[in-house]
């Protein structure tokens, strides 16, 4: 197997291959029920040995799909899916699901040592209003068949086009403690429930990292179901910034029970008030490494591929 990516494109998805393994499929025009807030997503995700690295539409949260960009509280709208949390009523299903709609790829994706998906999207509310323009980049890189590794960078630029300030928050900013999920969100396979969790500091308990900004990266590691072997997923905290609004530090929504999840939340416990024509920039990285590794090997790999 060479260290070159190959791609296959259709009118609805782009498949990224490493040799015979389809390591990632970007569904940019998915058929998603409205109550799940339709949006593009990366699924399936696989390690280089073919082992699964994510799950799609699990029974407990049908709107969890692989690795996707989400936002649970966008003023009155929910671009996350499922019920919406409020301090007064808890979680309720409301007719407030927005959608993130693919407009175009600015350049035709090609294979090689890197694959760049350069995409324009529009965020449309449940009532058909256009609130955001988004410029999204997926950069697949660092394919190393000898080490069993590949990586993807996720860069997002959001521009408010509503005509007024939009508050961007989370269930925690709406009143629920330790539920600050929003932004990029990875959901691990069901078999990874209770898996080992590391950070850039040490082996950690999930409660030590939830809601903090201290660790530069977190890593999950576990065995596969169905096939021998296992894998490691490293998520980098990355950055959120804006010249137009106060942006808090990115904080982790990360745990291994009741399921494995990593979300680099830009609004964990503090809203971002993005003014009209204001721009918010996010930049994150995920690494997918085949095989079970000891703590020193994980640390070395995370530092070698640091964002």
PDB file of C-alpha atoms in Angstrom, residues 27-227:
ATOM      1  CA  UNK A  27     -21.771  12.495   2.835  1.00  0.00           C
ATOM      2  CA  UNK A  28     -22.386  16.092   1.748  1.00  0.00           C
ATOM      3  CA  UNK A  29     -25.985  15.578   0.622  1.00  0.00           C
ATOM      4  CA  UNK A  30     -27.259  12.977   3.092  1.00  0.00           C
ATOM      5  CA  UNK A  31     -30.832  11.760   3.350  1.00  0.00           C
ATOM      6  CA  UNK A  32     -31.414  12.733   6.973  1.00  0.00           C
ATOM      7  CA  UNK A  33     -34.789  13.089   8.741  1.00  0.00           C
ATOM      8  CA  UNK A  34     -35.663  16.703   9.611  1.00  0.00           C
ATOM      9  CA  UNK A  35     -35.793  15.961  13.352  1.00  0.00           C
ATOM     10  CA  UNK A  36     -32.096  15.028  13.172  1.00  0.00           C
ATOM     11  CA  UNK A  37     -31.104  18.456  11.766  1.00  0.00           C
ATOM     12  CA  UNK A  38     -29.750  17.428   8.326  1.00  0.00           C
ATOM     13  CA  UNK A  39     -26.068  18.171   7.842  1.00  0.00           C
ATOM     14  CA  UNK A  40     -23.005  16.694   6.106  1.00  0.00           C
ATOM     15  CA  UNK A  41     -20.969  14.125   8.024  1.00  0.00           C
ATOM     16  CA  UNK A  42     -17.971  11.807   7.830  1.00  0.00           C
ATOM     17  CA  UNK A  43     -19.125   8.188   8.009  1.00  0.00           C
ATOM     18  CA  UNK A  44     -18.002   5.444   7.690  1.00  0.00           C
ATOM     19  CA  UNK A  45     -14.635   6.126   9.313  1.00  0.00           C
ATOM     20  CA  UNK A  46     -12.092   3.302   9.379  1.00  0.00           C
ATOM     21  CA  UNK A  47      -8.586   2.581  10.532  1.00  0.00           C
ATOM     22  CA  UNK A  48      -6.088   1.352   7.940  1.00  0.00           C
ATOM     23  CA  UNK A  49      -6.756  -2.265   8.997  1.00  0.00           C
ATOM     24  CA  UNK A  50     -10.424  -1.748   8.118  1.00  0.00           C
ATOM     25  CA  UNK A  51     -11.598  -1.606  11.735  1.00  0.00           C
ATOM     26  CA  UNK A  52     -14.551   0.713  12.446  1.00  0.00           C
ATOM     27  CA  UNK A  53     -13.740   4.088  14.020  1.00  0.00           C
ATOM     28  CA  UNK A  54     -17.246   5.548  14.479  1.00  0.00           C
ATOM     29  CA  UNK A  55     -20.950   4.752  14.619  1.00  0.00           C
ATOM     30  CA  UNK A  56     -23.988   6.064  12.737  1.00  0.00           C
ATOM     31  CA  UNK A  57     -27.468   6.716  14.178  1.00  0.00           C
ATOM     32  CA  UNK A  58     -27.107   4.708  17.434  1.00  0.00           C
ATOM     33  CA  UNK A  59     -30.420   3.839  19.107  1.00  0.00           C
ATOM     34  CA  UNK A  60     -29.851   6.221  22.016  1.00  0.00           C
ATOM     35  CA  UNK A  61     -29.154   9.312  19.875  1.00  0.00           C
ATOM     36  CA  UNK A  62     -30.201   8.902  16.246  1.00  0.00           C
ATOM     37  CA  UNK A  63     -28.627  12.278  15.358  1.00  0.00           C
ATOM     38  CA  UNK A  64     -25.112  11.072  16.303  1.00  0.00           C
ATOM     39  CA  UNK A  65     -23.311  10.249  13.052  1.00  0.00           C
ATOM     40  CA  UNK A  66     -19.591   9.537  12.769  1.00  0.00           C
ATOM     41  CA  UNK A  67     -17.708  12.844  12.838  1.00  0.00           C
ATOM     42  CA  UNK A  68     -19.810  15.916  12.090  1.00  0.00           C
ATOM     43  CA  UNK A  69     -20.037  19.643  12.693  1.00  0.00           C
ATOM     44  CA  UNK A  70     -22.991  20.539  14.914  1.00  0.00           C
ATOM     45  CA  UNK A  71     -24.396  23.360  16.997  1.00  0.00           C
ATOM     46  CA  UNK A  72     -27.111  22.694  19.557  1.00  0.00           C
ATOM     47  CA  UNK A  73     -28.180  26.226  20.537  1.00  0.00           C
ATOM     48  CA  UNK A  74     -28.148  28.826  17.759  1.00  0.00           C
ATOM     49  CA  UNK A  75     -30.464  31.473  19.170  1.00  0.00           C
ATOM     50  CA  UNK A  76     -33.827  29.635  19.017  1.00  0.00           C
ATOM     51  CA  UNK A  77     -32.647  27.084  16.447  1.00  0.00           C
ATOM     52  CA  UNK A  78     -31.175  23.605  16.880  1.00  0.00           C
ATOM     53  CA  UNK A  79     -28.595  22.554  14.260  1.00  0.00           C
ATOM     54  CA  UNK A  80     -27.675  19.500  16.349  1.00  0.00           C
ATOM     55  CA  UNK A  81     -30.769  17.300  16.203  1.00  0.00           C
ATOM     56  CA  UNK A  82     -33.041  15.687  18.744  1.00  0.00           C
ATOM     57  CA  UNK A  83     -34.572  17.575  21.673  1.00  0.00           C
ATOM     58  CA  UNK A  84     -33.594  21.088  22.736  1.00  0.00           C
ATOM     59  CA  UNK A  85     -32.702  21.840  26.376  1.00  0.00           C
ATOM     60  CA  UNK A  86     -34.046  24.826  28.304  1.00  0.00           C
ATOM     61  CA  UNK A  87     -33.752  25.757  31.952  1.00  0.00           C
ATOM     62  CA  UNK A  88     -37.549  25.935  32.298  1.00  0.00           C
ATOM     63  CA  UNK A  89     -38.614  22.734  30.517  1.00  0.00           C
ATOM     64  CA  UNK A  90     -35.581  20.437  30.293  1.00  0.00           C
ATOM     65  CA  UNK A  91     -35.296  18.546  27.014  1.00  0.00           C
ATOM     66  CA  UNK A  92     -38.203  18.910  24.599  1.00  0.00           C
ATOM     67  CA  UNK A  93     -38.722  18.076  20.945  1.00  0.00           C
ATOM     68  CA  UNK A  94     -39.435  21.352  19.151  1.00  0.00           C
ATOM     69  CA  UNK A  95     -40.029  22.336  15.538  1.00  0.00           C
ATOM     70  CA  UNK A  96     -36.741  24.227  15.462  1.00  0.00           C
ATOM     71  CA  UNK A  97     -34.338  21.982  13.534  1.00  0.00           C
ATOM     72  CA  UNK A  98     -32.136  23.844  11.097  1.00  0.00           C
ATOM     73  CA  UNK A  99     -30.052  22.304   8.334  1.00  0.00           C
ATOM     74  CA  UNK A 100     -26.534  22.793   6.998  1.00  0.00           C
ATOM     75  CA  UNK A 101     -26.802  22.637   3.210  1.00  0.00           C
ATOM     76  CA  UNK A 102     -23.981  21.923   0.799  1.00  0.00           C
ATOM     77  CA  UNK A 103     -23.677  24.608  -1.886  1.00  0.00           C
ATOM     78  CA  UNK A 104     -20.562  23.619  -3.824  1.00  0.00           C
ATOM     79  CA  UNK A 105     -16.984  22.461  -3.705  1.00  0.00           C
ATOM     80  CA  UNK A 106     -14.754  25.380  -4.634  1.00  0.00           C
ATOM     81  CA  UNK A 107     -12.214  23.066  -6.225  1.00  0.00           C
ATOM     82  CA  UNK A 108     -12.524  19.547  -7.583  1.00  0.00           C
ATOM     83  CA  UNK A 109     -11.152  17.110  -4.973  1.00  0.00           C
ATOM     84  CA  UNK A 110      -8.264  14.947  -6.134  1.00  0.00           C
ATOM     85  CA  UNK A 111      -6.159  12.161  -4.617  1.00  0.00           C
ATOM     86  CA  UNK A 112      -2.484  12.254  -3.727  1.00  0.00           C
ATOM     87  CA  UNK A 113      -0.466  12.781  -0.563  1.00  0.00           C
ATOM     88  CA  UNK A 114      -3.289  15.094   0.617  1.00  0.00           C
ATOM     89  CA  UNK A 115      -6.978  15.378  -0.143  1.00  0.00           C
ATOM     90  CA  UNK A 116      -8.632  18.782   0.273  1.00  0.00           C
ATOM     91  CA  UNK A 117     -12.420  19.154   0.372  1.00  0.00           C
ATOM     92  CA  UNK A 118     -12.969  22.906  -0.026  1.00  0.00           C
ATOM     93  CA  UNK A 119     -16.691  23.434   0.539  1.00  0.00           C
ATOM     94  CA  UNK A 120     -19.274  26.220   0.771  1.00  0.00           C
ATOM     95  CA  UNK A 121     -22.420  25.667   2.860  1.00  0.00           C
ATOM     96  CA  UNK A 122     -25.483  27.617   4.018  1.00  0.00           C
ATOM     97  CA  UNK A 123     -27.204  27.258   7.380  1.00  0.00           C
ATOM     98  CA  UNK A 124     -30.970  27.413   6.913  1.00  0.00           C
ATOM     99  CA  UNK A 125     -33.423  27.587   9.835  1.00  0.00           C
ATOM    100  CA  UNK A 126     -36.553  25.495  10.327  1.00  0.00           C
ATOM    101  CA  UNK A 127     -38.547  28.397   8.863  1.00  0.00           C
ATOM    102  CA  UNK A 128     -36.313  28.741   5.795  1.00  0.00           C
ATOM    103  CA  UNK A 129     -34.220  31.728   6.905  1.00  0.00           C
ATOM    104  CA  UNK A 130     -30.570  31.943   5.830  1.00  0.00           C
ATOM    105  CA  UNK A 131     -28.489  32.651   8.963  1.00  0.00           C
ATOM    106  CA  UNK A 132     -24.908  31.587   8.189  1.00  0.00           C
ATOM    107  CA  UNK A 133     -22.536  31.113   5.320  1.00  0.00           C
ATOM    108  CA  UNK A 134     -19.859  28.523   6.054  1.00  0.00           C
ATOM    109  CA  UNK A 135     -16.524  27.816   4.397  1.00  0.00           C
ATOM    110  CA  UNK A 136     -15.426  24.331   5.455  1.00  0.00           C
ATOM    111  CA  UNK A 137     -12.142  22.572   4.718  1.00  0.00           C
ATOM    112  CA  UNK A 138     -11.377  18.895   5.280  1.00  0.00           C
ATOM    113  CA  UNK A 139      -7.685  18.153   4.764  1.00  0.00           C
ATOM    114  CA  UNK A 140      -6.778  14.451   4.797  1.00  0.00           C
ATOM    115  CA  UNK A 141      -3.042  14.024   5.308  1.00  0.00           C
ATOM    116  CA  UNK A 142      -0.179  12.194   7.064  1.00  0.00           C
ATOM    117  CA  UNK A 143      -1.045   8.802   5.568  1.00  0.00           C
ATOM    118  CA  UNK A 144       1.624   6.423   6.850  1.00  0.00           C
ATOM    119  CA  UNK A 145       0.941   2.783   6.052  1.00  0.00           C
ATOM    120  CA  UNK A 146       3.979   1.599   8.021  1.00  0.00           C
ATOM    121  CA  UNK A 147       2.737   3.256  11.222  1.00  0.00           C
ATOM    122  CA  UNK A 148      -0.914   2.583  10.379  1.00  0.00           C
ATOM    123  CA  UNK A 149      -1.899   6.244  10.618  1.00  0.00           C
ATOM    124  CA  UNK A 150      -3.951   8.881   8.810  1.00  0.00           C
ATOM    125  CA  UNK A 151      -5.207  12.314   9.909  1.00  0.00           C
ATOM    126  CA  UNK A 152      -7.814  14.903   9.005  1.00  0.00           C
ATOM    127  CA  UNK A 153      -7.820  18.640   9.728  1.00  0.00           C
ATOM    128  CA  UNK A 154     -11.193  20.353  10.126  1.00  0.00           C
ATOM    129  CA  UNK A 155     -11.243  24.094   9.463  1.00  0.00           C
ATOM    130  CA  UNK A 156     -14.501  26.033   9.607  1.00  0.00           C
ATOM    131  CA  UNK A 157     -15.244  29.700   8.964  1.00  0.00           C
ATOM    132  CA  UNK A 158     -18.763  30.830   9.909  1.00  0.00           C
ATOM    133  CA  UNK A 159     -20.128  34.215   8.782  1.00  0.00           C
ATOM    134  CA  UNK A 160     -23.343  35.620  10.274  1.00  0.00           C
ATOM    135  CA  UNK A 161     -25.599  36.815   7.430  1.00  0.00           C
ATOM    136  CA  UNK A 162     -28.885  37.067   9.372  1.00  0.00           C
ATOM    137  CA  UNK A 163     -28.778  40.840   9.799  1.00  0.00           C
ATOM    138  CA  UNK A 164     -28.508  40.824  13.607  1.00  0.00           C
ATOM    139  CA  UNK A 165     -26.410  39.304  16.388  1.00  0.00           C
ATOM    140  CA  UNK A 166     -26.746  35.525  16.801  1.00  0.00           C
ATOM    141  CA  UNK A 167     -26.026  33.897  20.198  1.00  0.00           C
ATOM    142  CA  UNK A 168     -24.195  30.572  19.868  1.00  0.00           C
ATOM    143  CA  UNK A 169     -24.455  28.351  22.932  1.00  0.00           C
ATOM    144  CA  UNK A 170     -24.917  24.829  24.272  1.00  0.00           C
ATOM    145  CA  UNK A 171     -27.149  22.958  26.737  1.00  0.00           C
ATOM    146  CA  UNK A 172     -24.796  24.129  29.501  1.00  0.00           C
ATOM    147  CA  UNK A 173     -25.235  27.798  28.583  1.00  0.00           C
ATOM    148  CA  UNK A 174     -28.984  27.009  28.656  1.00  0.00           C
ATOM    149  CA  UNK A 175     -28.711  25.634  32.200  1.00  0.00           C
ATOM    150  CA  UNK A 176     -27.629  21.972  32.123  1.00  0.00           C
ATOM    151  CA  UNK A 177     -24.276  21.336  33.867  1.00  0.00           C
ATOM    152  CA  UNK A 178     -21.518  19.447  32.019  1.00  0.00           C
ATOM    153  CA  UNK A 179     -23.478  19.250  28.759  1.00  0.00           C
ATOM    154  CA  UNK A 180     -21.547  21.775  26.711  1.00  0.00           C
ATOM    155  CA  UNK A 181     -21.477  19.690  23.540  1.00  0.00           C
ATOM    156  CA  UNK A 182     -21.372  21.681  20.328  1.00  0.00           C
ATOM    157  CA  UNK A 183     -18.995  22.128  17.409  1.00  0.00           C
ATOM    158  CA  UNK A 184     -17.179  19.119  15.948  1.00  0.00           C
ATOM    159  CA  UNK A 185     -18.448  15.869  17.477  1.00  0.00           C
ATOM    160  CA  UNK A 186     -17.033  12.327  17.151  1.00  0.00           C
ATOM    161  CA  UNK A 187     -19.020   9.336  18.393  1.00  0.00           C
ATOM    162  CA  UNK A 188     -17.037   6.136  18.833  1.00  0.00           C
ATOM    163  CA  UNK A 189     -18.231   2.587  18.120  1.00  0.00           C
ATOM    164  CA  UNK A 190     -20.485   0.979  20.726  1.00  0.00           C
ATOM    165  CA  UNK A 191     -17.676  -1.449  21.616  1.00  0.00           C
ATOM    166  CA  UNK A 192     -15.563   1.510  22.743  1.00  0.00           C
ATOM    167  CA  UNK A 193     -17.848   2.257  25.705  1.00  0.00           C
ATOM    168  CA  UNK A 194     -15.639   2.417  28.801  1.00  0.00           C
ATOM    169  CA  UNK A 195     -12.442   2.441  26.732  1.00  0.00           C
ATOM    170  CA  UNK A 196      -9.105   3.807  27.875  1.00  0.00           C
ATOM    171  CA  UNK A 197      -8.800   7.603  27.823  1.00  0.00           C
ATOM    172  CA  UNK A 198      -5.557   9.559  27.773  1.00  0.00           C
ATOM    173  CA  UNK A 199      -4.755  13.242  27.585  1.00  0.00           C
ATOM    174  CA  UNK A 200      -1.643  15.234  26.780  1.00  0.00           C
ATOM    175  CA  UNK A 201      -0.948  15.126  30.512  1.00  0.00           C
ATOM    176  CA  UNK A 202      -1.584  11.492  31.540  1.00  0.00           C
ATOM    177  CA  UNK A 203      -4.098   8.672  31.773  1.00  0.00           C
ATOM    178  CA  UNK A 204      -7.273  10.352  33.001  1.00  0.00           C
ATOM    179  CA  UNK A 205     -10.755   9.643  34.245  1.00  0.00           C
ATOM    180  CA  UNK A 206     -13.452  11.138  32.027  1.00  0.00           C
ATOM    181  CA  UNK A 207     -14.601  13.449  34.842  1.00  0.00           C
ATOM    182  CA  UNK A 208     -11.143  15.029  35.054  1.00  0.00           C
ATOM    183  CA  UNK A 209     -11.292  16.446  31.543  1.00  0.00           C
ATOM    184  CA  UNK A 210     -14.971  17.260  31.006  1.00  0.00           C
ATOM    185  CA  UNK A 211     -15.431  21.024  30.660  1.00  0.00           C
ATOM    186  CA  UNK A 212     -11.722  21.837  30.868  1.00  0.00           C
ATOM    187  CA  UNK A 213      -9.338  23.482  28.408  1.00  0.00           C
ATOM    188  CA  UNK A 214      -6.126  22.175  29.942  1.00  0.00           C
ATOM    189  CA  UNK A 215      -5.274  19.269  27.629  1.00  0.00           C
ATOM    190  CA  UNK A 216      -3.987  19.908  24.102  1.00  0.00           C
ATOM    191  CA  UNK A 217      -5.306  16.534  22.985  1.00  0.00           C
ATOM    192  CA  UNK A 218      -7.214  13.490  24.180  1.00  0.00           C
ATOM    193  CA  UNK A 219      -6.827   9.913  22.949  1.00  0.00           C
ATOM    194  CA  UNK A 220      -9.214   6.956  23.000  1.00  0.00           C
ATOM    195  CA  UNK A 221      -8.052   3.365  22.570  1.00  0.00           C
ATOM    196  CA  UNK A 222      -9.885   0.051  22.386  1.00  0.00           C
ATOM    197  CA  UNK A 223     -10.307  -3.326  20.676  1.00  0.00           C
ATOM    198  CA  UNK A 224     -12.621  -3.799  17.692  1.00  0.00           C
ATOM    199  CA  UNK A 225     -15.726  -5.908  17.583  1.00  0.00           C
ATOM    200  CA  UNK A 226     -15.968  -8.527  14.805  1.00  0.00           C
ATOM    201  CA  UNK A 227     -12.311  -8.404  13.775  1.00  0.00           C
TER     202      UNK A 227
END
